[in-house]
Amino acid sequence: MTDKPAIPGRLEGLDYLSELPQPRPHNHEPRMFPSGFLWGAATSSHQVEGGNTKNDWYRWEQVPGHIVDGSVTGAADDEYNRYEQDFDLAAGFHQNAHRLSLEWSRIEPAEGQWDMEEVLHYRRVLEALRARGMTTMVTIWHFTLPQWFADRGGWEERDAVKLFVRYVEFVARELGDLVDFWNTVNEPTIYLGQSYSIGVWPPGVSNQFRMLRVFRRLAKAHSMAYETLHRVLDGRGRPVMVGMAQNVITFEPYRKESMADSYFVWFADRLFNHQFFLWTKKRHDFIGINYYFHYRIKYVPTKFTQFFYEVHAENRTQSDLGWEINPQGIFQAIMGMARYKLPIIITEHGVANADDSKRPRMIIAALMEVYHAIRAGVDIRGYFHWSLVDNFEWEKGFSGRFGLIAVDFATQKRTPRRSAYVYAEICETNGVPHHLLRFTGHGVRW
Ligand code: FCB
């Protein structure tokens, strides 16, 4: 036996190096995920169903200029009628879970009136997932409001939370037996920014004070929905998992040496990513992360209405919508939310990329980061890609193509993109097969 060389400056006999985990030989194994990991895709009612005429978005779309490419949802993906066909595709691509949202304006088309036909419809949709062995995740509110609720003042109305909770209680009772995971609300901060700050979504308001009021309302709505779902569904013999989907943005200072930029990074992280959770403590069974954005933050003293900062994305790889593509940022997004010590589910991640030249690489790069976060000890339970099919991308209309499956909206023809096959291989393997790393290299950089 040879003596180990002494480590200068260390206490003799303290062989700390051998106590560190030793690197494993690189043996080209797939990067495996925990068993039971949920692999799915996500959609939302108004973006795919078609025929939604009783919500605030329907009216908003009729006004010229509101939708950038001039489109209206119309029949959208006709998902209302074609869900079985699309679930067959998803299941055929080895997805074992699916996230969709309920259209409040179908279920409660007029105040206090419940449409039991629509309830039956959603029961059939969820049963269709069950029949394919898929885990169900249901979003209760994904941006669209019934017109009657919007007319009363939407989330600003004094009784807004009460009215929302009545709807939550109704769907809990009617559909609760078919839902595995609940998202109460989707991306409150994005809704606030679009609807109450820049005003490009209904109700088209630009007012920071009204925005902050709605922010508090949405936090309250989540907390009360959380309690309602547990009150109605606990004790029925199956776990009730309630969370929400938070758009987690990763921030970094635009000027690395600037204290002001760094301060605003802290501020933006707190406001966008964490404030909602601070208001809704202990009312989450899991954390849903929607990851799309990585922002470089620059402090600008004159930008009062933008909370004094600007976002920069120059010289970065971009999607068809000009959003920076930064899949490795999902690691930071996860680590930032890991502080709540709850299971994490990636409830959305995707890219607008019609020719699919960037999506496969982006999926693999992001999933390698998810893999590393799991190895670093974070309890991550699933990944839902946005989206299963191309769909109506809000104020951008049909020009943002987010689908694993391309849709020709004139004929409703579905054509899986290459990324659908790449993702299918990952779902089937329950991990990233080594040979897929050819898209990204062995490193984890984009
Ligand atoms: C998210 C939304 C979703 C979709 C994607 C691209 O912010 O939750 O509805 O529009 O962005």
CSV table of C-alpha atoms and ligand atoms in Angstrom, one decimal:
chain,number,residue,atom,x,y,z
A,1,MET,CA,0.0,0.0,0.0
A,2,THR,CA,1.4,3.4,-0.9
A,3,ASP,CA,0.9,6.3,1.4
A,4,LYS,CA,-1.5,9.0,0.2
A,5,PRO,CA,0.3,12.3,-0.4
A,6,ALA,CA,-0.3,14.7,2.4
A,7,ILE,CA,-2.6,17.6,1.6
A,8,PRO,CA,-0.9,20.8,2.5
A,9,GLY,CA,-2.6,22.9,5.0
A,10,ARG,CA,-5.0,20.1,6.1
A,11,LEU,CA,-5.1,18.3,9.4
A,12,GLU,CA,-3.2,15.1,9.1
A,13,GLY,CA,-5.3,12.0,8.7
A,14,LEU,CA,-8.3,13.9,7.4
A,15,ASP,CA,-8.7,12.3,4.0
A,16,TYR,CA,-11.6,14.4,2.9
A,17,LEU,CA,-11.2,13.8,-0.8
A,18,SER,CA,-12.0,10.1,-0.6
A,19,GLU,CA,-15.2,11.0,1.2
A,20,LEU,CA,-16.6,12.9,-1.7
A,21,PRO,CA,-18.7,11.0,-4.2
A,22,GLN,CA,-16.4,9.6,-6.8
A,23,PRO,CA,-17.2,10.2,-10.5
A,24,ARG,CA,-18.8,7.2,-12.2
A,25,PRO,CA,-17.3,6.0,-15.4
A,26,HIS,CA,-19.2,7.4,-18.4
A,27,ASN,CA,-21.0,4.3,-19.6
A,28,HIS,CA,-23.6,5.6,-22.1
A,29,GLU,CA,-26.5,4.6,-19.9
A,30,PRO,CA,-29.8,6.5,-20.4
A,31,ARG,CA,-30.3,9.3,-17.9
A,32,MET,CA,-33.1,7.6,-16.0
A,33,PHE,CA,-35.9,9.5,-14.2
A,34,PRO,CA,-37.7,8.2,-11.0
A,35,SER,CA,-40.2,5.5,-11.6
A,36,GLY,CA,-43.7,6.7,-12.0
A,37,PHE,CA,-42.5,10.0,-13.4
A,38,LEU,CA,-45.4,11.8,-15.2
A,39,TRP,CA,-44.7,12.5,-18.9
A,40,GLY,CA,-47.3,14.5,-20.7
A,41,ALA,CA,-48.4,17.6,-22.6
A,42,ALA,CA,-50.6,20.5,-21.7
A,43,THR,CA,-53.4,22.5,-23.3
A,44,SER,CA,-56.0,24.9,-22.1
A,45,SER,CA,-59.7,25.0,-23.0
A,46,HIS,CA,-60.0,28.3,-25.0
A,47,GLN,CA,-56.8,27.6,-26.9
A,48,VAL,CA,-57.9,24.3,-28.3
A,49,GLU,CA,-61.6,23.5,-27.9
A,50,GLY,CA,-63.2,25.8,-30.4
A,51,GLY,CA,-66.7,27.2,-30.2
A,52,ASN,CA,-66.2,29.1,-27.0
A,53,THR,CA,-68.4,32.2,-27.4
A,54,LYS,CA,-69.4,32.9,-23.8
A,55,ASN,CA,-66.2,34.2,-22.4
A,56,ASP,CA,-64.4,37.5,-22.3
A,57,TRP,CA,-61.8,36.3,-24.9
A,58,TYR,CA,-64.5,35.7,-27.5
A,59,ARG,CA,-65.6,39.4,-27.3
A,60,TRP,CA,-62.0,40.6,-27.1
A,61,GLU,CA,-61.0,38.8,-30.4
A,62,GLN,CA,-63.8,40.5,-32.4
A,63,VAL,CA,-62.1,43.9,-32.0
A,64,PRO,CA,-59.7,44.6,-34.9
A,65,GLY,CA,-56.1,45.0,-33.6
A,66,HIS,CA,-56.4,42.9,-30.5
A,67,ILE,CA,-55.1,39.7,-32.1
A,68,VAL,CA,-51.8,40.4,-33.9
A,69,ASP,CA,-52.4,38.1,-36.9
A,70,GLY,CA,-56.1,39.1,-37.1
A,71,SER,CA,-57.3,35.6,-36.2
A,72,VAL,CA,-60.2,34.6,-33.9
A,73,THR,CA,-60.3,31.3,-32.1
A,74,GLY,CA,-63.3,30.0,-34.1
A,75,ALA,CA,-63.1,26.2,-34.2
A,76,ALA,CA,-59.5,26.3,-33.0
A,77,ASP,CA,-58.3,22.7,-32.9
A,78,ASP,CA,-61.9,21.4,-32.6
A,79,GLU,CA,-60.6,19.6,-29.6
A,80,TYR,CA,-64.1,19.7,-28.1
A,81,ASN,CA,-65.0,17.0,-30.7
A,82,ARG,CA,-61.6,15.5,-31.4
A,83,TYR,CA,-60.2,14.9,-27.9
A,84,GLU,CA,-60.3,11.1,-28.3
A,85,GLN,CA,-58.2,11.3,-31.5
A,86,ASP,CA,-55.7,13.6,-29.8
A,87,PHE,CA,-55.5,11.4,-26.7
A,88,ASP,CA,-54.8,8.4,-28.9
A,89,LEU,CA,-51.9,10.3,-30.4
A,90,ALA,CA,-50.6,11.3,-26.9
A,91,ALA,CA,-50.9,7.8,-25.6
A,92,GLY,CA,-49.4,6.4,-28.8
A,93,PHE,CA,-46.4,8.7,-28.1
A,94,HIS,CA,-46.0,7.0,-24.7
A,95,GLN,CA,-47.3,10.0,-22.7
A,96,ASN,CA,-48.8,8.8,-19.4
A,97,ALA,CA,-50.3,12.0,-18.2
A,98,HIS,CA,-52.2,15.0,-19.6
A,99,ARG,CA,-53.0,18.5,-18.4
A,100,LEU,CA,-56.1,20.4,-19.6
A,101,SER,CA,-58.3,23.1,-18.4
A,102,LEU,CA,-62.0,23.5,-17.7
A,103,GLU,CA,-63.9,26.3,-19.5
A,104,TRP,CA,-65.8,28.1,-16.7
A,105,SER,CA,-68.1,29.8,-19.3
A,106,ARG,CA,-69.3,26.4,-20.5
A,107,ILE,CA,-70.0,25.0,-17.1
A,108,GLU,CA,-71.6,28.2,-15.7
A,109,PRO,CA,-72.7,30.1,-18.8
A,110,ALA,CA,-74.9,32.5,-16.8
A,111,GLU,CA,-74.5,33.4,-13.2
A,112,GLY,CA,-75.5,30.5,-10.9
A,113,GLN,CA,-76.7,28.4,-13.8
A,114,TRP,CA,-74.9,25.1,-14.3
A,115,ASP,CA,-74.9,23.4,-17.7
A,116,MET,CA,-75.0,19.6,-16.9
A,117,GLU,CA,-74.4,18.8,-20.6
A,118,GLU,CA,-71.0,20.4,-20.4
A,119,VAL,CA,-70.3,18.7,-17.1
A,120,LEU,CA,-71.0,15.4,-18.9
A,121,HIS,CA,-68.7,16.5,-21.7
A,122,TYR,CA,-65.8,17.1,-19.3
A,123,ARG,CA,-66.5,13.8,-17.5
A,124,ARG,CA,-66.2,12.0,-20.9
A,125,VAL,CA,-63.0,13.9,-21.6
A,126,LEU,CA,-61.4,12.8,-18.3
A,127,GLU,CA,-62.8,9.3,-18.7
A,128,ALA,CA,-61.1,9.1,-22.1
A,129,LEU,CA,-57.8,9.9,-20.4
A,130,ARG,CA,-58.4,7.3,-17.7
A,131,ALA,CA,-59.3,4.7,-20.4
A,132,ARG,CA,-55.9,5.3,-21.9
A,133,GLY,CA,-54.2,4.8,-18.5
A,134,MET,CA,-53.2,8.5,-18.3
A,135,THR,CA,-52.9,10.6,-15.1
A,136,THR,CA,-55.1,13.7,-15.2
A,137,MET,CA,-54.2,17.2,-14.3
A,138,VAL,CA,-57.0,19.8,-14.4
A,139,THR,CA,-56.6,23.6,-14.4
A,140,ILE,CA,-59.7,25.2,-13.0
A,141,TRP,CA,-59.0,28.7,-14.4
A,142,HIS,CA,-56.7,29.3,-17.4
A,143,PHE,CA,-57.1,33.0,-18.2
A,144,THR,CA,-60.7,33.1,-19.7
A,145,LEU,CA,-63.6,34.5,-17.7
A,146,PRO,CA,-67.3,33.9,-18.3
A,147,GLN,CA,-68.7,37.0,-20.0
A,148,TRP,CA,-71.2,37.5,-17.1
A,149,PHE,CA,-68.3,37.5,-14.6
A,150,ALA,CA,-66.3,39.9,-16.7
A,151,ASP,CA,-69.3,42.2,-17.0
A,152,ARG,CA,-69.6,42.3,-13.3
A,153,GLY,CA,-66.0,43.6,-13.1
A,154,GLY,CA,-64.0,40.3,-13.3
A,155,TRP,CA,-61.5,39.8,-10.6
A,156,GLU,CA,-62.0,43.4,-9.4
A,157,GLU,CA,-65.6,42.7,-8.4
A,158,ARG,CA,-66.0,42.5,-4.6
A,159,ASP,CA,-67.6,39.1,-4.8
A,160,ALA,CA,-65.1,37.7,-7.3
A,161,VAL,CA,-63.5,35.2,-5.0
A,162,LYS,CA,-66.9,34.0,-3.7
A,163,LEU,CA,-68.2,33.4,-7.2
A,164,PHE,CA,-65.0,31.6,-8.2
A,165,VAL,CA,-65.1,29.4,-5.1
A,166,ARG,CA,-68.7,28.4,-5.8
A,167,TYR,CA,-67.6,27.2,-9.3
A,168,VAL,CA,-64.7,25.4,-7.7
A,169,GLU,CA,-66.9,23.6,-5.3
A,170,PHE,CA,-69.3,22.6,-8.1
A,171,VAL,CA,-66.5,21.1,-10.3
A,172,ALA,CA,-65.0,19.4,-7.3
A,173,ARG,CA,-68.3,17.6,-6.6
A,174,GLU,CA,-69.0,16.8,-10.3
A,175,LEU,CA,-65.5,15.9,-11.5
A,176,GLY,CA,-63.4,15.2,-8.4
A,177,ASP,CA,-63.4,11.4,-8.8
A,178,LEU,CA,-61.7,11.8,-12.2
A,179,VAL,CA,-58.9,14.3,-11.3
A,180,ASP,CA,-55.5,13.3,-10.0
A,181,PHE,CA,-53.9,16.8,-9.8
A,182,TRP,CA,-55.6,20.2,-9.6
A,183,ASN,CA,-54.2,23.5,-10.7
A,184,THR,CA,-56.4,26.2,-9.2
A,185,VAL,CA,-55.1,29.1,-11.4
A,186,ASN,CA,-52.7,29.4,-14.2
A,187,GLU,CA,-49.9,32.0,-14.2
A,188,PRO,CA,-51.4,34.8,-12.2
A,189,THR,CA,-48.4,37.1,-12.8
A,190,ILE,CA,-48.6,36.7,-16.6
A,191,TYR,CA,-52.3,37.4,-16.5
A,192,LEU,CA,-51.7,40.5,-14.4
A,193,GLY,CA,-49.0,41.8,-16.7
A,194,GLN,CA,-51.0,41.2,-19.9
A,195,SER,CA,-54.4,42.2,-18.6
A,196,TYR,CA,-53.7,44.9,-16.1
A,197,SER,CA,-50.3,46.3,-16.9
A,198,ILE,CA,-49.6,46.3,-20.7
A,199,GLY,CA,-53.3,45.7,-21.3
A,200,VAL,CA,-53.1,43.5,-24.4
A,201,TRP,CA,-55.5,40.9,-22.9
A,202,PRO,CA,-59.0,41.6,-21.6
A,203,PRO,CA,-60.0,43.7,-19.8
A,204,GLY,CA,-57.2,45.7,-21.4
A,205,VAL,CA,-56.3,47.8,-18.4
A,206,SER,CA,-53.0,49.6,-17.7
A,207,ASN,CA,-53.0,50.5,-14.1
A,208,GLN,CA,-50.6,49.3,-11.5
A,209,PHE,CA,-52.9,49.9,-8.6
A,210,ARG,CA,-55.7,47.9,-10.1
A,211,MET,CA,-53.2,45.2,-11.0
A,212,LEU,CA,-52.0,44.9,-7.4
A,213,ARG,CA,-55.6,44.6,-6.2
A,214,VAL,CA,-56.2,41.7,-8.7
A,215,PHE,CA,-52.9,40.1,-7.6
A,216,ARG,CA,-54.2,39.8,-4.0
A,217,ARG,CA,-57.6,38.6,-5.3
A,218,LEU,CA,-56.0,35.8,-7.2
A,219,ALA,CA,-53.9,34.7,-4.2
A,220,LYS,CA,-57.1,34.7,-2.1
A,221,ALA,CA,-58.9,32.8,-4.9
A,222,HIS,CA,-56.2,30.2,-4.8
A,223,SER,CA,-56.2,29.8,-1.1
A,224,MET,CA,-60.0,29.4,-0.9
A,225,ALA,CA,-60.0,27.0,-3.8
A,226,TYR,CA,-57.3,25.0,-2.1
A,227,GLU,CA,-59.4,24.7,1.0
A,228,THR,CA,-62.6,24.0,-0.9
A,229,LEU,CA,-61.1,21.2,-2.9
A,230,HIS,CA,-59.8,19.6,0.3
A,231,ARG,CA,-63.0,20.1,2.1
A,232,VAL,CA,-65.1,18.4,-0.6
A,233,LEU,CA,-62.7,15.7,-1.7
A,234,ASP,CA,-60.6,14.6,1.4
A,235,GLY,CA,-61.6,11.3,2.9
A,236,ARG,CA,-62.8,9.8,-0.4
A,237,GLY,CA,-60.0,7.3,-0.3
A,238,ARG,CA,-57.6,9.0,-2.7
A,239,PRO,CA,-55.0,11.7,-2.3
A,240,VAL,CA,-56.1,15.2,-3.2
A,241,MET,CA,-53.2,17.1,-4.8
A,242,VAL,CA,-53.8,20.8,-5.2
A,243,GLY,CA,-51.4,23.3,-6.6
A,244,MET,CA,-51.2,26.0,-9.2
A,245,ALA,CA,-49.0,26.7,-12.2
A,246,GLN,CA,-46.6,29.5,-11.7
A,247,ASN,CA,-44.7,31.1,-14.6
A,248,VAL,CA,-41.2,31.1,-13.1
A,249,ILE,CA,-38.9,33.5,-14.8
A,250,THR,CA,-35.1,33.3,-14.3
A,251,PHE,CA,-33.5,36.7,-14.0
A,252,GLU,CA,-29.9,37.9,-14.2
A,253,PRO,CA,-28.4,41.4,-14.1
A,254,TYR,CA,-27.9,43.0,-17.5
A,255,ARG,CA,-24.8,44.8,-16.3
A,256,LYS,CA,-23.0,42.2,-14.1
A,257,GLU,CA,-21.2,44.9,-12.1
A,258,SER,CA,-24.3,47.0,-11.5
A,259,MET,CA,-25.6,46.9,-7.9
A,260,ALA,CA,-28.9,48.5,-9.1
A,261,ASP,CA,-29.4,45.8,-11.7
A,262,SER,CA,-28.7,43.1,-9.1
A,263,TYR,CA,-31.1,44.6,-6.7
A,264,PHE,CA,-33.8,44.6,-9.4
A,265,VAL,CA,-33.1,41.0,-10.1
A,266,TRP,CA,-33.8,40.2,-6.5
A,267,PHE,CA,-36.9,42.4,-6.6
A,268,ALA,CA,-38.3,40.9,-9.8
A,269,ASP,CA,-37.6,37.4,-8.5
A,270,ARG,CA,-39.5,38.2,-5.4
A,271,LEU,CA,-42.4,39.9,-7.1
A,272,PHE,CA,-42.9,37.5,-10.1
A,273,ASN,CA,-41.8,34.2,-8.6
A,274,HIS,CA,-42.4,34.2,-4.9
A,275,GLN,CA,-44.9,36.9,-3.8
A,276,PHE,CA,-47.9,34.6,-4.7
A,277,PHE,CA,-46.5,31.8,-2.5
A,278,LEU,CA,-45.8,34.2,0.4
A,279,TRP,CA,-49.5,35.1,0.3
A,280,THR,CA,-50.7,31.5,0.0
A,281,LYS,CA,-48.4,29.7,2.4
A,282,LYS,CA,-49.3,26.1,3.4
A,283,ARG,CA,-51.9,26.0,0.6
A,284,HIS,CA,-50.0,24.0,-1.9
A,285,ASP,CA,-49.5,20.3,-2.1
A,286,PHE,CA,-47.1,20.6,-5.0
A,287,ILE,CA,-45.5,23.5,-7.0
A,288,GLY,CA,-46.3,23.7,-10.7
A,289,ILE,CA,-43.6,25.5,-12.7
A,290,ASN,CA,-44.2,26.9,-16.2
A,291,TYR,CA,-40.8,27.7,-17.6
A,292,TYR,CA,-40.4,29.9,-20.7
A,293,PHE,CA,-38.5,33.1,-19.8
A,294,HIS,CA,-35.0,34.1,-18.9
A,295,TYR,CA,-34.6,37.9,-18.5
A,296,ARG,CA,-31.7,40.2,-18.3
A,297,ILE,CA,-32.8,43.0,-16.0
A,298,LYS,CA,-31.6,46.6,-16.4
A,299,TYR,CA,-32.5,49.3,-13.9
A,300,VAL,CA,-33.9,52.4,-15.6
A,301,PRO,CA,-34.9,55.2,-13.1
A,302,THR,CA,-37.5,56.7,-15.5
A,303,LYS,CA,-39.5,53.6,-16.1
A,304,PHE,CA,-42.1,54.1,-13.3
A,305,THR,CA,-44.8,52.1,-15.0
A,306,GLN,CA,-42.5,49.2,-15.5
A,307,PHE,CA,-41.4,49.2,-11.9
A,308,PHE,CA,-38.1,50.9,-12.9
A,309,TYR,CA,-36.6,48.1,-15.0
A,310,GLU,CA,-36.2,46.9,-18.6
A,311,VAL,CA,-35.8,43.5,-19.9
A,312,HIS,CA,-33.1,42.7,-22.5
A,313,ALA,CA,-32.8,39.6,-24.8
A,314,GLU,CA,-30.4,40.8,-27.5
A,315,ASN,CA,-28.1,38.4,-29.2
A,316,ARG,CA,-29.9,35.3,-27.9
A,317,THR,CA,-31.4,32.3,-29.7
A,318,GLN,CA,-35.0,33.1,-30.1
A,319,SER,CA,-38.3,31.4,-30.9
A,320,ASP,CA,-40.7,32.3,-33.7
A,321,LEU,CA,-42.2,34.8,-31.3
A,322,GLY,CA,-38.9,36.4,-30.4
A,323,TRP,CA,-38.7,34.8,-26.9
A,324,GLU,CA,-35.2,33.9,-25.8
A,325,ILE,CA,-34.6,30.2,-25.8
A,326,ASN,CA,-32.8,29.3,-22.6
A,327,PRO,CA,-33.5,25.7,-21.6
A,328,GLN,CA,-30.7,25.5,-19.1
A,329,GLY,CA,-32.5,28.2,-17.0
A,330,ILE,CA,-35.0,25.6,-16.0
A,331,PHE,CA,-32.4,24.4,-13.4
A,332,GLN,CA,-32.4,27.7,-11.7
A,333,ALA,CA,-36.2,28.0,-11.9
A,334,ILE,CA,-36.5,24.6,-10.1
A,335,MET,CA,-33.8,25.4,-7.5
A,336,GLY,CA,-35.5,28.7,-6.8
A,337,MET,CA,-38.8,26.9,-6.1
A,338,ALA,CA,-37.2,24.0,-4.2
A,339,ARG,CA,-37.1,26.3,-1.1
A,340,TYR,CA,-40.8,25.4,-0.4
A,341,LYS,CA,-39.8,21.8,0.1
A,342,LEU,CA,-42.8,20.5,-1.8
A,343,PRO,CA,-43.0,18.1,-4.8
A,344,ILE,CA,-42.4,20.0,-8.1
A,345,ILE,CA,-44.1,19.3,-11.4
A,346,ILE,CA,-43.1,21.1,-14.6
A,347,THR,CA,-46.6,22.1,-15.7
A,348,GLU,CA,-45.5,23.8,-18.9
A,349,HIS,CA,-42.4,24.2,-21.0
A,350,GLY,CA,-42.2,24.7,-24.7
A,351,VAL,CA,-41.3,26.9,-27.7
A,352,ALA,CA,-43.0,28.5,-30.7
A,353,ASN,CA,-41.1,26.9,-33.5
A,354,ALA,CA,-43.1,26.0,-36.7
A,355,ASP,CA,-40.2,24.2,-38.5
A,356,ASP,CA,-39.2,22.3,-35.4
A,357,SER,CA,-35.6,23.0,-35.9
A,358,LYS,CA,-35.1,24.1,-32.3
A,359,ARG,CA,-37.7,22.1,-30.3
A,360,PRO,CA,-36.0,18.7,-30.0
A,361,ARG,CA,-32.7,20.2,-28.8
A,362,MET,CA,-34.6,22.4,-26.4
A,363,ILE,CA,-36.6,19.5,-24.9
A,364,ILE,CA,-33.5,17.4,-24.4
A,365,ALA,CA,-31.4,20.3,-23.0
A,366,ALA,CA,-34.2,21.2,-20.5
A,367,LEU,CA,-34.8,17.6,-19.5
A,368,MET,CA,-31.1,17.1,-18.8
A,369,GLU,CA,-31.4,20.0,-16.4
A,370,VAL,CA,-34.4,18.5,-14.8
A,371,TYR,CA,-32.4,15.3,-14.4
A,372,HIS,CA,-29.6,17.1,-12.7
A,373,ALA,CA,-32.0,18.8,-10.4
A,374,ILE,CA,-33.5,15.4,-9.4
A,375,ARG,CA,-29.9,14.2,-8.8
A,376,ALA,CA,-29.3,17.2,-6.7
A,377,GLY,CA,-32.1,16.0,-4.4
A,378,VAL,CA,-35.2,17.9,-5.7
A,379,ASP,CA,-38.5,15.9,-5.6
A,380,ILE,CA,-39.7,16.4,-9.2
A,381,ARG,CA,-42.7,14.3,-10.2
A,382,GLY,CA,-43.5,15.2,-13.8
A,383,TYR,CA,-43.0,17.2,-17.0
A,384,PHE,CA,-45.8,18.5,-19.2
A,385,HIS,CA,-44.7,19.9,-22.6
A,386,TRP,CA,-46.6,22.9,-23.9
A,387,SER,CA,-48.3,21.9,-26.1
A,388,LEU,CA,-49.7,18.7,-27.5
A,389,VAL,CA,-51.1,20.4,-30.6
A,390,ASP,CA,-50.6,23.8,-32.2
A,391,ASN,CA,-53.2,26.2,-30.8
A,392,PHE,CA,-54.5,29.7,-30.3
A,393,GLU,CA,-51.7,31.6,-28.7
A,394,TRP,CA,-53.7,34.5,-27.1
A,395,GLU,CA,-52.9,37.9,-28.6
A,396,LYS,CA,-50.5,36.3,-31.1
A,397,GLY,CA,-53.3,34.3,-32.6
A,398,PHE,CA,-52.4,31.1,-34.5
A,399,SER,CA,-49.0,32.3,-35.5
A,400,GLY,CA,-47.2,30.9,-32.4
A,401,ARG,CA,-46.8,27.1,-33.2
A,402,PHE,CA,-46.1,25.4,-29.9
A,403,GLY,CA,-47.3,21.8,-30.8
A,404,LEU,CA,-45.5,18.6,-30.7
A,405,ILE,CA,-48.1,17.9,-33.3
A,406,ALA,CA,-48.7,20.4,-36.1
A,407,VAL,CA,-52.2,21.3,-36.9
A,408,ASP,CA,-53.6,22.5,-40.3
A,409,PHE,CA,-56.4,24.7,-39.0
A,410,ALA,CA,-58.2,24.7,-42.4
A,411,THR,CA,-58.5,20.9,-42.5
A,412,GLN,CA,-57.9,19.9,-38.8
A,413,LYS,CA,-55.2,17.5,-40.1
A,414,ARG,CA,-52.7,16.5,-37.4
A,415,THR,CA,-49.0,15.9,-38.4
A,416,PRO,CA,-46.6,15.0,-35.6
A,417,ARG,CA,-43.4,16.9,-35.7
A,418,ARG,CA,-40.0,15.3,-35.3
A,419,SER,CA,-40.0,16.5,-31.7
A,420,ALA,CA,-43.1,14.3,-31.0
A,421,TYR,CA,-41.0,11.3,-31.8
A,422,VAL,CA,-38.0,12.5,-29.8
A,423,TYR,CA,-40.2,13.2,-26.8
A,424,ALA,CA,-41.9,9.8,-27.2
A,425,GLU,CA,-38.6,8.0,-26.9
A,426,ILE,CA,-37.9,9.9,-23.7
A,427,CYS,CA,-41.4,9.0,-22.3
A,428,GLU,CA,-41.0,5.4,-23.3
A,429,THR,CA,-37.5,5.1,-21.8
A,430,ASN,CA,-38.5,7.1,-18.6
A,431,GLY,CA,-35.3,9.0,-19.2
A,432,VAL,CA,-33.1,10.5,-21.8
A,433,PRO,CA,-31.5,7.8,-24.0
A,434,HIS,CA,-27.8,8.5,-24.4
A,435,HIS,CA,-28.0,8.7,-28.2
A,436,LEU,CA,-30.3,11.7,-28.0
A,437,LEU,CA,-27.5,13.7,-26.5
A,438,ARG,CA,-26.2,14.1,-30.0
A,439,PHE,CA,-28.6,17.0,-30.2
A,440,THR,CA,-27.0,18.9,-27.3
A,441,GLY,CA,-23.7,17.3,-26.7
A,442,HIS,CA,-22.7,15.7,-23.3
A,443,GLY,CA,-22.6,19.1,-21.6
A,444,VAL,CA,-25.7,20.7,-20.3
A,445,ARG,CA,-25.3,23.9,-22.2
A,446,TRP,CA,-27.8,25.0,-24.9
B,1,FCB,C1,-48.2,30.2,-21.1
B,1,FCB,C2,-49.6,30.0,-21.0
B,1,FCB,C3,-50.2,29.1,-22.1
B,1,FCB,C4,-49.5,29.3,-23.4
B,1,FCB,C5,-48.0,29.3,-23.2
B,1,FCB,C6,-47.2,29.5,-24.5
B,1,FCB,O1,-47.9,31.4,-20.5
B,1,FCB,O2,-50.0,29.4,-19.8
B,1,FCB,O3,-51.6,29.3,-22.1
B,1,FCB,O4,-50.0,30.4,-24.0
B,1,FCB,O5,-47.6,30.3,-22.3
